[in-house]
């Protein structure tokens, strides 16, 4: 109910609420392979001069993580509440943390570009920012994640992780359900990312093969929150 009220309040004052990232940015690759060059601004509503992710707190939801990957500022919903109460505070005063870093055992500050709300070119193409860290810049990644059963118009969670990797600057991300379905030899990728619960099985199945660095989805999330390629956990 609170979410619906916030949506109505934002729209009442001329704002626009997107249901998901596909309404703002699209990453349309070729088959099961995508890359940073496939990121496109698709929001057709006129007059948009800023894009923010609103949340009550830092989380590891797909939407929140995607905002971090894109460099979109994550702002507390308290900003909207305070504005409606007459406050003249700016959204910059309500920036949320990026999340908790297990590597540092601490909350990590969110990194955002001060030009975000003043440079429309940056808004339309986040890769223009020289501030936002893109630790996966130009990497070729193989993402091995189970494919959900059934059909849906919404991208699956594995597909969302592929989009995050592209937003972090990866040159190409190939999504497969099994390493045997990869389009080329495993050794030719810069990184392989697998599901946490498949790490032991993958290690057993690929024993004796030459592999690039292999990390889990949890490791990837931590890289995203911290803005760095962290030591591997597999």
Coordinates of C-alpha atoms in Angstrom, one line a residue, residues 127-234:
X127 CA 29.2 4.3 -19.8
X128 CA 30.2 8.0 -20.4
X129 CA 30.9 8.3 -16.7
X130 CA 34.6 8.2 -15.7
X131 CA 33.7 8.0 -12.1
X132 CA 31.6 4.8 -11.8
X133 CA 33.8 1.7 -11.4
X134 CA 33.4 -0.9 -14.1
X135 CA 35.5 -3.8 -12.9
X136 CA 34.3 -6.1 -15.7
X137 CA 35.4 -3.7 -18.4
X138 CA 35.9 -5.6 -21.7
X139 CA 35.9 -9.0 -20.1
X140 CA 34.5 -12.0 -21.9
X141 CA 32.4 -13.9 -19.4
X142 CA 30.7 -17.3 -19.4
X143 CA 27.7 -17.4 -17.0
X144 CA 26.5 -20.9 -16.2
X145 CA 23.1 -20.6 -14.5
X146 CA 20.0 -22.9 -14.6
X147 CA 17.3 -21.7 -17.1
X148 CA 13.8 -21.3 -15.5
X149 CA 11.1 -23.6 -16.8
X150 CA 8.1 -22.1 -18.5
X151 CA 7.6 -19.0 -20.5
X152 CA 7.5 -15.5 -19.2
X153 CA 7.5 -12.0 -20.8
X154 CA 9.8 -10.9 -18.0
X155 CA 13.6 -11.7 -18.2
X156 CA 14.6 -14.5 -15.8
X157 CA 16.9 -13.9 -12.8
X158 CA 19.9 -15.4 -14.7
X159 CA 19.2 -13.0 -17.6
X160 CA 19.1 -10.1 -15.1
X161 CA 22.6 -11.1 -13.9
X162 CA 23.8 -11.1 -17.5
X163 CA 22.4 -7.6 -17.8
X164 CA 24.3 -6.5 -14.7
X165 CA 27.6 -7.9 -16.0
X166 CA 27.0 -6.0 -19.3
X167 CA 26.3 -2.9 -17.3
X168 CA 29.6 -3.4 -15.4
X169 CA 31.3 -3.2 -18.8
X170 CA 31.7 -6.8 -20.0
X171 CA 32.5 -7.0 -23.7
X172 CA 30.4 -10.2 -23.9
X173 CA 28.4 -12.4 -21.5
X174 CA 27.3 -15.8 -22.7
X175 CA 24.5 -17.5 -20.7
X176 CA 24.2 -21.3 -20.7
X177 CA 22.6 -23.8 -18.4
X178 CA 25.6 -26.3 -18.7
X179 CA 29.3 -25.7 -19.4
X180 CA 29.1 -28.3 -22.1
X181 CA 26.9 -25.9 -24.1
X182 CA 29.4 -23.1 -24.2
X183 CA 30.1 -21.8 -27.7
X184 CA 33.9 -22.2 -27.3
X185 CA 36.6 -23.7 -25.1
X186 CA 36.3 -22.7 -21.5
X187 CA 39.9 -21.5 -21.4
X188 CA 39.1 -18.7 -23.8
X189 CA 36.8 -16.8 -21.4
X190 CA 38.2 -14.3 -19.0
X191 CA 35.9 -15.4 -16.2
X192 CA 33.3 -18.0 -15.5
X193 CA 30.4 -17.4 -13.1
X194 CA 28.3 -20.2 -11.7
X195 CA 25.5 -20.8 -9.2
X196 CA 26.7 -21.2 -5.6
X197 CA 25.2 -24.6 -5.2
X198 CA 26.9 -25.9 -8.4
X199 CA 30.4 -24.9 -7.5
X200 CA 31.5 -28.3 -6.2
X201 CA 29.9 -30.2 -9.1
X202 CA 31.4 -27.9 -11.6
X203 CA 34.9 -28.3 -10.1
X204 CA 34.5 -32.1 -10.3
X205 CA 33.1 -32.1 -13.9
X206 CA 35.9 -29.9 -15.2
X207 CA 38.8 -31.5 -13.3
X208 CA 41.9 -31.6 -15.6
X209 CA 40.6 -28.8 -17.9
X210 CA 42.3 -25.4 -18.3
X211 CA 40.0 -22.9 -16.8
X212 CA 39.9 -19.1 -16.3
X213 CA 39.1 -17.7 -12.9
X214 CA 35.8 -19.2 -11.6
X215 CA 33.5 -17.4 -9.2
X216 CA 30.0 -17.8 -7.8
X217 CA 27.0 -15.5 -8.1
X218 CA 27.5 -14.5 -4.4
X219 CA 31.1 -13.5 -5.3
X220 CA 29.7 -11.5 -8.3
X221 CA 27.3 -9.7 -6.1
X222 CA 30.1 -8.8 -3.7
X223 CA 32.2 -7.5 -6.6
X224 CA 29.3 -5.4 -7.7
X225 CA 28.7 -3.9 -4.2
X226 CA 32.4 -3.3 -3.6
X227 CA 33.2 -2.0 -7.1
X228 CA 36.2 -4.3 -7.5
X229 CA 37.1 -7.8 -8.8
X230 CA 37.5 -9.5 -5.4
X231 CA 39.5 -12.6 -4.5
X232 CA 37.8 -15.8 -5.7
X233 CA 35.7 -17.9 -3.4
X234 CA 35.9 -21.2 -5.3

